[in-house]
Amino acid sequence: MTKRSTMIQPIRIHENLEETQGIAVPNDNLSMQQRGLGAMVEGFLATYFAAHEGLMPGNGLYDRVIQEVERPLLRATLKLVNGNQKKAAIILGINRNTLRKKITDLQIDLTNL
């Protein structure tokens, strides 16, 4: 396995925004990875707000963004430990019962990790 294939791949968001709405979307994946998750989220949000063309986006943006980050975080961690919730909770730094509640709330299928 090469080092490149083990790196976390950035999420491809709104691939056609540049074509359909003239919004410049950065296409430098390695650069995005080097800047970190925060920069990726900030870039996505800038694109998301620009796509609204000055209009206010719908309510609940915070919860939607947190859910979009939290679900893959929990799934990847659970996959790493073969579904062992106790080990996943330790890695995540949260209580095991909190992890169970999040698994239920986010409808994470433990049989399909």
N, CA, C and O atoms as CSV, one atom per row, in Angstrom:
chain,resi,resn,atom,element,x,y,z
A,1,MET,N,N,0.845,-1.177,0.000
A,1,MET,CA,C,0.000,0.000,0.000
A,1,MET,C,C,0.889,1.239,0.000
A,1,MET,O,O,1.813,1.346,0.806
A,2,THR,N,N,0.612,2.157,-0.892
A,2,THR,CA,C,1.417,3.371,-0.971
A,2,THR,C,C,0.947,4.384,0.060
A,2,THR,O,O,-0.175,4.309,0.562
A,3,LYS,N,N,1.813,5.320,0.363
A,3,LYS,CA,C,1.454,6.345,1.335
A,3,LYS,C,C,0.253,7.151,0.858
A,3,LYS,O,O,-0.607,7.509,1.663
A,4,ARG,N,N,0.183,7.436,-0.414
A,4,ARG,CA,C,-0.929,8.220,-0.965
A,4,ARG,C,C,-2.267,7.530,-0.727
A,4,ARG,O,O,-3.252,8.197,-0.412
A,5,SER,N,N,-2.322,6.206,-0.871
A,5,SER,CA,C,-3.588,5.504,-0.737
A,5,SER,C,C,-4.041,5.407,0.717
A,5,SER,O,O,-5.214,5.134,0.974
A,6,THR,N,N,-3.142,5.625,1.670
A,6,THR,CA,C,-3.535,5.555,3.069
A,6,THR,C,C,-3.990,6.902,3.615
A,6,THR,O,O,-4.473,6.978,4.745
A,7,MET,N,N,-3.844,7.958,2.835
A,7,MET,CA,C,-4.253,9.281,3.290
A,7,MET,C,C,-5.766,9.399,3.228
A,7,MET,O,O,-6.407,8.780,2.378
A,8,ILE,N,N,-6.337,10.190,4.123
A,8,ILE,CA,C,-7.770,10.435,4.100
A,8,ILE,C,C,-8.078,11.283,2.879
A,8,ILE,O,O,-7.466,12.330,2.668
A,9,GLN,N,N,-9.012,10.835,2.090
A,9,GLN,CA,C,-9.375,11.557,0.881
A,9,GLN,C,C,-10.401,12.642,1.219
A,9,GLN,O,O,-11.347,12.374,1.961
A,10,PRO,N,N,-10.239,13.856,0.695
A,10,PRO,CA,C,-11.193,14.920,0.975
A,10,PRO,C,C,-12.546,14.630,0.330
A,10,PRO,O,O,-12.633,13.946,-0.690
A,11,ILE,N,N,-13.569,15.153,0.930
A,11,ILE,CA,C,-14.916,14.974,0.428
A,11,ILE,C,C,-15.095,15.834,-0.810
A,11,ILE,O,O,-14.709,17.003,-0.816
A,12,ARG,N,N,-15.679,15.265,-1.862
A,12,ARG,CA,C,-15.939,16.036,-3.080
A,12,ARG,C,C,-17.324,16.654,-2.938
A,12,ARG,O,O,-18.337,15.957,-2.896
A,13,ILE,N,N,-17.338,17.977,-2.866
A,13,ILE,CA,C,-18.582,18.688,-2.611
A,13,ILE,C,C,-18.894,19.623,-3.766
A,13,ILE,O,O,-18.034,20.377,-4.222
A,14,HIS,N,N,-20.111,19.567,-4.225
A,14,HIS,CA,C,-20.600,20.465,-5.271
A,14,HIS,C,C,-19.651,20.523,-6.465
A,14,HIS,O,O,-19.163,21.591,-6.834
A,15,GLU,N,N,-19.399,19.360,-7.063
A,15,GLU,CA,C,-18.443,19.284,-8.164
A,15,GLU,C,C,-18.840,20.152,-9.350
A,15,GLU,O,O,-17.972,20.612,-10.092
A,16,ASN,N,N,-20.121,20.382,-9.542
A,16,ASN,CA,C,-20.541,21.115,-10.728
A,16,ASN,C,C,-20.851,22.583,-10.454
A,16,ASN,O,O,-21.383,23.257,-11.336
A,17,LEU,N,N,-20.542,23.104,-9.272
A,17,LEU,CA,C,-20.840,24.504,-8.977
A,17,LEU,C,C,-20.116,25.452,-9.921
A,17,LEU,O,O,-20.683,26.451,-10.365
A,18,GLU,N,N,-18.863,25.137,-10.227
A,18,GLU,CA,C,-18.092,26.015,-11.097
A,18,GLU,C,C,-18.735,26.079,-12.479
A,18,GLU,O,O,-18.843,27.152,-13.074
A,19,GLU,N,N,-19.162,24.922,-12.985
A,19,GLU,CA,C,-19.760,24.875,-14.316
A,19,GLU,C,C,-21.131,25.532,-14.353
A,19,GLU,O,O,-21.424,26.301,-15.268
A,20,THR,N,N,-21.984,25.234,-13.358
A,20,THR,CA,C,-23.366,25.688,-13.421
A,20,THR,C,C,-23.575,27.099,-12.904
A,20,THR,O,O,-24.468,27.803,-13.374
A,21,GLN,N,N,-22.750,27.530,-11.925
A,21,GLN,CA,C,-23.002,28.828,-11.315
A,21,GLN,C,C,-21.791,29.750,-11.317
A,21,GLN,O,O,-21.840,30.832,-10.731
A,22,GLY,N,N,-20.706,29.341,-11.966
A,22,GLY,CA,C,-19.534,30.190,-12.052
A,22,GLY,C,C,-18.800,30.370,-10.738
A,22,GLY,O,O,-18.060,31.341,-10.577
A,23,ILE,N,N,-18.987,29.455,-9.790
A,23,ILE,CA,C,-18.333,29.551,-8.489
A,23,ILE,C,C,-17.043,28.749,-8.542
A,23,ILE,O,O,-17.060,27.562,-8.866
A,24,ALA,N,N,-15.938,29.383,-8.230
A,24,ALA,CA,C,-14.647,28.699,-8.263
A,24,ALA,C,C,-14.546,27.745,-7.088
A,24,ALA,O,O,-14.685,28.150,-5.933
A,25,VAL,N,N,-14.305,26.482,-7.383
A,25,VAL,CA,C,-14.158,25.461,-6.355
A,25,VAL,C,C,-12.728,24.938,-6.428
A,25,VAL,O,O,-12.319,24.432,-7.473
A,26,PRO,N,N,-11.948,25.048,-5.335
A,26,PRO,CA,C,-10.569,24.573,-5.375
A,26,PRO,C,C,-10.514,23.085,-5.715
A,26,PRO,O,O,-11.334,22.303,-5.234
A,27,ASN,N,N,-9.549,22.699,-6.542
A,27,ASN,CA,C,-9.423,21.313,-6.956
A,27,ASN,C,C,-8.056,20.751,-6.569
A,27,ASN,O,O,-7.590,19.785,-7.175
A,28,ASP,N,N,-7.420,21.339,-5.582
A,28,ASP,CA,C,-6.096,20.921,-5.152
A,28,ASP,C,C,-6.236,20.051,-3.909
A,28,ASP,O,O,-6.079,20.536,-2.788
A,29,ASN,N,N,-6.536,18.749,-4.107
A,29,ASN,CA,C,-6.831,17.859,-2.990
A,29,ASN,C,C,-5.681,17.741,-2.003
A,29,ASN,O,O,-5.913,17.783,-0.795
A,30,LEU,N,N,-4.462,17.598,-2.471
A,30,LEU,CA,C,-3.328,17.446,-1.569
A,30,LEU,C,C,-3.167,18.698,-0.716
A,30,LEU,O,O,-2.911,18.607,0.484
A,31,SER,N,N,-3.315,19.850,-1.326
A,31,SER,CA,C,-3.212,21.094,-0.588
A,31,SER,C,C,-4.296,21.170,0.489
A,31,SER,O,O,-4.033,21.629,1.600
A,32,MET,N,N,-5.501,20.726,0.167
A,32,MET,CA,C,-6.594,20.720,1.137
A,32,MET,C,C,-6.244,19.800,2.304
A,32,MET,O,O,-6.493,20.141,3.461
A,33,GLN,N,N,-5.673,18.648,2.006
A,33,GLN,CA,C,-5.298,17.707,3.065
A,33,GLN,C,C,-4.233,18.303,3.960
A,33,GLN,O,O,-4.277,18.138,5.179
A,34,GLN,N,N,-3.279,18.993,3.364
A,34,GLN,CA,C,-2.204,19.576,4.149
A,34,GLN,C,C,-2.717,20.678,5.067
A,34,GLN,O,O,-2.183,20.877,6.157
A,35,ARG,N,N,-3.744,21.390,4.635
A,35,ARG,CA,C,-4.294,22.465,5.460
A,35,ARG,C,C,-5.179,21.923,6.571
A,35,ARG,O,O,-5.366,22.608,7.577
A,36,GLY,N,N,-5.725,20.734,6.434
A,36,GLY,CA,C,-6.499,20.107,7.502
A,36,GLY,C,C,-8.000,20.203,7.309
A,36,GLY,O,O,-8.499,20.875,6.407
A,37,LEU,N,N,-8.689,19.515,8.179
A,37,LEU,CA,C,-10.140,19.410,8.119
A,37,LEU,C,C,-10.810,20.774,8.272
A,37,LEU,O,O,-11.785,21.071,7.582
A,38,GLY,N,N,-10.290,21.598,9.172
A,38,GLY,CA,C,-10.880,22.918,9.388
A,38,GLY,C,C,-10.902,23.748,8.117
A,38,GLY,O,O,-11.893,24.415,7.821
A,39,ALA,N,N,-9.811,23.706,7.369
A,39,ALA,CA,C,-9.739,24.453,6.109
A,39,ALA,C,C,-10.708,23.871,5.084
A,39,ALA,O,O,-11.309,24.606,4.300
A,40,MET,N,N,-10.856,22.548,5.094
A,40,MET,CA,C,-11.793,21.928,4.163
A,40,MET,C,C,-13.227,22.354,4.477
A,40,MET,O,O,-13.999,22.664,3.569
A,41,VAL,N,N,-13.579,22.369,5.754
A,41,VAL,CA,C,-14.930,22.772,6.161
A,41,VAL,C,C,-15.153,24.238,5.833
A,41,VAL,O,O,-16.209,24.612,5.323
A,42,GLU,N,N,-14.160,25.065,6.123
A,42,GLU,CA,C,-14.292,26.493,5.828
A,42,GLU,C,C,-14.455,26.730,4.327
A,42,GLU,O,O,-15.265,27.558,3.911
A,43,GLY,N,N,-13.690,26.005,3.522
A,43,GLY,CA,C,-13.829,26.120,2.071
A,43,GLY,C,C,-15.201,25.678,1.589
A,43,GLY,O,O,-15.803,26.315,0.724
A,44,PHE,N,N,-15.693,24.575,2.162
A,44,PHE,CA,C,-17.036,24.105,1.799
A,44,PHE,C,C,-18.080,25.158,2.158
A,44,PHE,O,O,-18.962,25.459,1.353
A,45,LEU,N,N,-17.983,25.715,3.359
A,45,LEU,CA,C,-18.982,26.698,3.790
A,45,LEU,C,C,-18.952,27.956,2.926
A,45,LEU,O,O,-20.001,28.526,2.624
A,46,ALA,N,N,-17.775,28.385,2.535
A,46,ALA,CA,C,-17.680,29.547,1.642
A,46,ALA,C,C,-18.389,29.255,0.322
A,46,ALA,O,O,-19.110,30.104,-0.204
A,47,THR,N,N,-18.181,28.057,-0.206
A,47,THR,CA,C,-18.843,27.647,-1.445
A,47,THR,C,C,-20.347,27.534,-1.239
A,47,THR,O,O,-21.132,27.960,-2.086
A,48,TYR,N,N,-20.744,26.957,-0.109
A,48,TYR,CA,C,-22.161,26.779,0.227
A,48,TYR,C,C,-22.868,28.136,0.302
A,48,TYR,O,O,-23.946,28.315,-0.263
A,49,PHE,N,N,-22.250,29.086,1.003
A,49,PHE,CA,C,-22.858,30.415,1.122
A,49,PHE,C,C,-22.884,31.130,-0.230
A,49,PHE,O,O,-23.870,31.795,-0.549
A,50,ALA,N,N,-21.840,31.008,-1.018
A,50,ALA,CA,C,-21.806,31.636,-2.339
A,50,ALA,C,C,-22.902,31.070,-3.238
A,50,ALA,O,O,-23.475,31.795,-4.052
A,51,ALA,N,N,-23.193,29.792,-3.095
A,51,ALA,CA,C,-24.229,29.158,-3.913
A,51,ALA,C,C,-25.611,29.722,-3.612
A,51,ALA,O,O,-26.517,29.607,-4.436
A,52,HIS,N,N,-25.781,30.325,-2.453
A,52,HIS,CA,C,-27.067,30.921,-2.086
A,52,HIS,C,C,-27.231,32.329,-2.657
A,52,HIS,O,O,-28.280,32.954,-2.501
A,53,GLU,N,N,-26.189,32.816,-3.317
A,53,GLU,CA,C,-26.230,34.111,-4.020
A,53,GLU,C,C,-26.798,35.236,-3.154
A,53,GLU,O,O,-27.678,35.978,-3.590
A,54,GLY,N,N,-26.291,35.356,-1.925
A,54,GLY,CA,C,-26.697,36.447,-1.043
A,54,GLY,C,C,-27.945,36.169,-0.228
A,54,GLY,O,O,-28.276,36.946,0.667
A,55,LEU,N,N,-28.644,35.085,-0.512
A,55,LEU,CA,C,-29.833,34.734,0.264
A,55,LEU,C,C,-29.422,33.973,1.512
A,55,LEU,O,O,-28.348,33.374,1.550
A,56,MET,N,N,-30.260,33.993,2.520
A,56,MET,CA,C,-29.975,33.272,3.754
A,56,MET,C,C,-30.247,31.778,3.553
A,56,MET,O,O,-31.307,31.409,3.046
A,57,PRO,N,N,-29.305,30.916,3.945
A,57,PRO,CA,C,-29.575,29.481,3.882
A,57,PRO,C,C,-30.623,29.103,4.926
A,57,PRO,O,O,-30.910,29.878,5.838
A,58,GLY,N,N,-31.186,27.915,4.786
A,58,GLY,CA,C,-32.207,27.449,5.725
A,58,GLY,C,C,-31.668,27.309,7.136
A,58,GLY,O,O,-30.457,27.264,7.351
A,59,ASN,N,N,-32.577,27.240,8.088
A,59,ASN,CA,C,-32.209,27.093,9.496
A,59,ASN,C,C,-31.596,25.722,9.763
A,59,ASN,O,O,-31.846,24.767,9.028
A,60,GLY,N,N,-30.803,25.635,10.806
A,60,GLY,CA,C,-30.247,24.365,11.243
A,60,GLY,C,C,-28.909,24.003,10.629
A,60,GLY,O,O,-28.524,22.834,10.637
A,61,LEU,N,N,-28.197,24.977,10.101
A,61,LEU,CA,C,-26.912,24.708,9.456
A,61,LEU,C,C,-25.924,24.056,10.421
A,61,LEU,O,O,-25.222,23.116,10.047
A,62,TYR,N,N,-25.866,24.546,11.654
A,62,TYR,CA,C,-24.929,24.002,12.633
A,62,TYR,C,C,-25.138,22.503,12.805
A,62,TYR,O,O,-24.189,21.724,12.717
A,63,ASP,N,N,-26.373,22.103,13.048
A,63,ASP,CA,C,-26.663,20.678,13.247
A,63,ASP,C,C,-26.346,19.855,12.008
A,63,ASP,O,O,-25.855,18.733,12.126
A,64,ARG,N,N,-26.616,20.391,10.824
A,64,ARG,CA,C,-26.325,19.656,9.583
A,64,ARG,C,C,-24.823,19.456,9.409
A,64,ARG,O,O,-24.379,18.371,9.034
A,65,VAL,N,N,-24.038,20.505,9.680
A,65,VAL,CA,C,-22.584,20.397,9.520
A,65,VAL,C,C,-22.011,19.423,10.542
A,65,VAL,O,O,-21.198,18.566,10.195
A,66,ILE,N,N,-22.428,19.547,11.794
A,66,ILE,CA,C,-21.935,18.645,12.841
A,66,ILE,C,C,-22.279,17.204,12.497
A,66,ILE,O,O,-21.439,16.317,12.647
A,67,GLN,N,N,-23.480,16.962,12.046
A,67,GLN,CA,C,-23.898,15.603,11.678
A,67,GLN,C,C,-23.065,15.066,10.517
A,67,GLN,O,O,-22.700,13.890,10.507
A,68,GLU,N,N,-22.763,15.917,9.544
A,68,GLU,CA,C,-21.965,15.483,8.389
A,68,GLU,C,C,-20.535,15.121,8.787
A,68,GLU,O,O,-19.915,14.271,8.147
A,69,VAL,N,N,-20.014,15.743,9.818
A,69,VAL,CA,C,-18.670,15.429,10.287
A,69,VAL,C,C,-18.712,14.270,11.290
A,69,VAL,O,O,-17.858,13.384,11.265
A,70,GLU,N,N,-19.703,14.289,12.160
A,70,GLU,CA,C,-19.780,13.307,13.239
A,70,GLU,C,C,-20.033,11.885,12.734
A,70,GLU,O,O,-19.410,10.940,13.219
A,71,ARG,N,N,-20.929,11.725,11.776
A,71,ARG,CA,C,-21.256,10.386,11.269
A,71,ARG,C,C,-20.023,9.671,10.699
A,71,ARG,O,O,-19.747,8.543,11.109
A,72,PRO,N,N,-19.269,10.281,9.770
A,72,PRO,CA,C,-18.088,9.573,9.266
A,72,PRO,C,C,-17.005,9.388,10.328
A,72,PRO,O,O,-16.268,8.404,10.282
A,73,LEU,N,N,-16.894,10.314,11.282
A,73,LEU,CA,C,-15.931,10.162,12.370
A,73,LEU,C,C,-16.248,8.918,13.188
A,73,LEU,O,O,-15.362,8.113,13.472
A,74,LEU,N,N,-17.507,8.766,13.562
A,74,LEU,CA,C,-17.900,7.606,14.355
A,74,LEU,C,C,-17.780,6.317,13.550
A,74,LEU,O,O,-17.282,5.312,14.057
A,75,ARG,N,N,-18.234,6.342,12.298
A,75,ARG,CA,C,-18.160,5.135,11.467
A,75,ARG,C,C,-16.709,4.690,11.263
A,75,ARG,O,O,-16.402,3.504,11.385
A,76,ALA,N,N,-15.830,5.620,10.957
A,76,ALA,CA,C,-14.429,5.274,10.709
A,76,ALA,C,C,-13.772,4.729,11.971
A,76,ALA,O,O,-12.998,3.774,11.915
A,77,THR,N,N,-14.086,5.340,13.105
A,77,THR,CA,C,-13.502,4.877,14.365
A,77,THR,C,C,-14.028,3.496,14.722
A,77,THR,O,O,-13.260,2.628,15.138
A,78,LEU,N,N,-15.333,3.285,14.564
A,78,LEU,CA,C,-15.910,1.969,14.840
A,78,LEU,C,C,-15.345,0.910,13.900
A,78,LEU,O,O,-15.093,-0.224,14.309
A,79,LYS,N,N,-15.150,1.282,12.659
A,79,LYS,CA,C,-14.566,0.343,11.695
A,79,LYS,C,C,-13.139,-0.022,12.104
A,79,LYS,O,O,-12.741,-1.182,12.003
A,80,LEU,N,N,-12.378,0.957,12.561
A,80,LEU,CA,C,-11.000,0.732,12.984
A,80,LEU,C,C,-10.909,-0.322,14.085
A,80,LEU,O,O,-9.977,-1.126,14.107
A,81,VAL,N,N,-11.888,-0.314,15.002
A,81,VAL,CA,C,-11.864,-1.233,16.149
A,81,VAL,C,C,-12.864,-2.375,15.980
A,81,VAL,O,O,-13.284,-2.996,16.956
A,82,ASN,N,N,-13.239,-2.642,14.727
A,82,ASN,CA,C,-14.146,-3.751,14.404
A,82,ASN,C,C,-15.450,-3.698,15.198
A,82,ASN,O,O,-15.961,-4.730,15.633
A,83,GLY,N,N,-15.984,-2.493,15.382
A,83,GLY,CA,C,-17.278,-2.320,16.031
A,83,GLY,C,C,-17.246,-2.328,17.548
A,83,GLY,O,O,-18.298,-2.239,18.182
A,84,ASN,N,N,-16.069,-2.432,18.147
A,84,ASN,CA,C,-15.958,-2.459,19.601
A,84,ASN,C,C,-16.230,-1.054,20.142
A,84,ASN,O,O,-15.401,-0.153,20.022
A,85,GLN,N,N,-17.419,-0.890,20.744
A,85,GLN,CA,C,-17.850,0.436,21.188
A,85,GLN,C,C,-17.013,0.964,22.357
A,85,GLN,O,O,-16.787,2.169,22.469
A,86,LYS,N,N,-16.565,0.075,23.209
A,86,LYS,CA,C,-15.744,0.515,24.341
A,86,LYS,C,C,-14.435,1.112,23.834
A,86,LYS,O,O,-14.031,2.185,24.281
A,87,LYS,N,N,-13.767,0.421,22.899
A,87,LYS,CA,C,-12.509,0.924,22.347
A,87,LYS,C,C,-12.742,2.208,21.553
A,87,LYS,O,O,-11.948,3.144,21.640
A,88,ALA,N,N,-13.821,2.256,20.783
A,88,ALA,CA,C,-14.132,3.453,19.997
A,88,ALA,C,C,-14.363,4.652,20.910
A,88,ALA,O,O,-13.886,5.751,20.626
A,89,ALA,N,N,-15.089,4.446,22.000
A,89,ALA,CA,C,-15.357,5.536,22.942
A,89,ALA,C,C,-14.060,6.064,23.547
A,89,ALA,O,O,-13.903,7.271,23.731
A,90,ILE,N,N,-13.128,5.158,23.856
A,90,ILE,CA,C,-11.841,5.575,24.420
A,90,ILE,C,C,-11.073,6.412,23.398
A,90,ILE,O,O,-10.536,7.467,23.736
A,91,ILE,N,N,-11.019,5.943,22.146
A,91,ILE,CA,C,-10.305,6.685,21.102
A,91,ILE,C,C,-10.926,8.062,20.898
A,91,ILE,O,O,-10.213,9.054,20.746
A,92,LEU,N,N,-12.255,8.119,20.896
A,92,LEU,CA,C,-12.959,9.383,20.666
A,92,LEU,C,C,-12.940,10.297,21.890
A,92,LEU,O,O,-13.181,11.499,21.777
A,93,GLY,N,N,-12.652,9.722,23.060
A,93,GLY,CA,C,-12.633,10.532,24.279
A,93,GLY,C,C,-14.015,10.869,24.785
A,93,GLY,O,O,-14.224,11.916,25.398
A,94,ILE,N,N,-14.976,9.966,24.525
A,94,ILE,CA,C,-16.341,10.184,25.005
A,94,ILE,C,C,-16.785,8.958,25.801
A,94,ILE,O,O,-16.188,7.885,25.701
A,95,ASN,N,N,-17.828,9.136,26.580
A,95,ASN,CA,C,-18.389,8.045,27.363
A,95,ASN,C,C,-19.028,7.012,26.436
A,95,ASN,O,O,-19.594,7.370,25.404
A,96,ARG,N,N,-18.938,5.735,26.800
A,96,ARG,CA,C,-19.511,4.674,25.971
A,96,ARG,C,C,-21.019,4.857,25.771
A,96,ARG,O,O,-21.537,4.594,24.685
A,97,ASN,N,N,-21.723,5.308,26.813
A,97,ASN,CA,C,-23.164,5.538,26.666
A,97,ASN,C,C,-23.452,6.695,25.713
A,97,ASN,O,O,-24.437,6.664,24.976
A,98,THR,N,N,-22.601,7.704,25.728
A,98,THR,CA,C,-22.746,8.815,24.785
A,98,THR,C,C,-22.552,8.312,23.362
A,98,THR,O,O,-23.289,8.698,22.455
A,99,LEU,N,N,-21.553,7.447,23.169
A,99,LEU,CA,C,-21.322,6.866,21.852
A,99,LEU,C,C,-22.542,6.071,21.405
A,99,LEU,O,O,-22.977,6.205,20.261
A,100,ARG,N,N,-23.093,5.256,22.275
A,100,ARG,CA,C,-24.284,4.468,21.919
A,100,ARG,C,C,-25.436,5.370,21.503
A,100,ARG,O,O,-26.136,5.084,20.531
A,101,LYS,N,N,-25.635,6.466,22.243
A,101,LYS,CA,C,-26.720,7.397,21.900
A,101,LYS,C,C,-26.473,8.030,20.528
A,101,LYS,O,O,-27.399,8.171,19.729
A,102,LYS,N,N,-25.240,8.403,20.264
A,102,LYS,CA,C,-24.916,9.005,18.972
A,102,LYS,C,C,-25.109,7.988,17.836
A,102,LYS,O,O,-25.583,8.347,16.758
A,103,ILE,N,N,-24.748,6.743,18.074
A,103,ILE,CA,C,-24.947,5.692,17.069
A,103,ILE,C,C,-26.427,5.570,16.737
A,103,ILE,O,O,-26.804,5.442,15.572
A,104,THR,N,N,-27.262,5.610,17.771
A,104,THR,CA,C,-28.715,5.529,17.573
A,104,THR,C,C,-29.244,6.782,16.881
A,104,THR,O,O,-29.987,6.686,15.904
A,105,ASP,N,N,-28.865,7.953,17.383
A,105,ASP,CA,C,-29.355,9.220,16.829
A,105,ASP,C,C,-28.963,9.400,15.363
A,105,ASP,O,O,-29.754,9.893,14.558
A,106,LEU,N,N,-27.739,8.999,15.023
A,106,LEU,CA,C,-27.237,9.164,13.659
A,106,LEU,C,C,-27.561,7.963,12.767
A,106,LEU,O,O,-27.176,7.917,11.598
A,107,GLN,N,N,-28.273,7.002,13.340
A,107,GLN,CA,C,-28.705,5.805,12.601
A,107,GLN,C,C,-27.528,5.118,11.906
A,107,GLN,O,O,-27.582,4.822,10.712
A,108,ILE,N,N,-26.473,4.872,12.668
A,108,ILE,CA,C,-25.292,4.194,12.150
A,108,ILE,C,C,-25.525,2.698,12.239
A,108,ILE,O,O,-25.802,2.166,13.314
A,109,ASP,N,N,-25.413,2.029,11.121
A,109,ASP,CA,C,-25.618,0.590,11.041
A,109,ASP,C,C,-24.308,-0.122,11.398
A,109,ASP,O,O,-23.348,-0.103,10.627
A,110,LEU,N,N,-24.288,-0.737,12.556
A,110,LEU,CA,C,-23.072,-1.397,13.033
A,110,LEU,C,C,-22.766,-2.685,12.269
A,110,LEU,O,O,-21.647,-3.193,12.336
A,111,THR,N,N,-23.741,-3.206,11.555
A,111,THR,CA,C,-23.508,-4.437,10.796
A,111,THR,C,C,-22.861,-4.141,9.443
A,111,THR,O,O,-22.416,-5.057,8.751
A,112,ASN,N,N,-22.809,-2.880,9.074
A,112,ASN,CA,C,-22.291,-2.507,7.763
A,112,ASN,C,C,-21.180,-1.461,7.891
A,112,ASN,O,O,-21.285,-0.363,7.344
A,113,LEU,N,N,-20.130,-1.809,8.609
A,113,LEU,CA,C,-19.017,-0.857,8.801
A,113,LEU,C,C,-17.934,-1.079,7.770
A,113,LEU,O,O,-16.924,-0.376,7.775
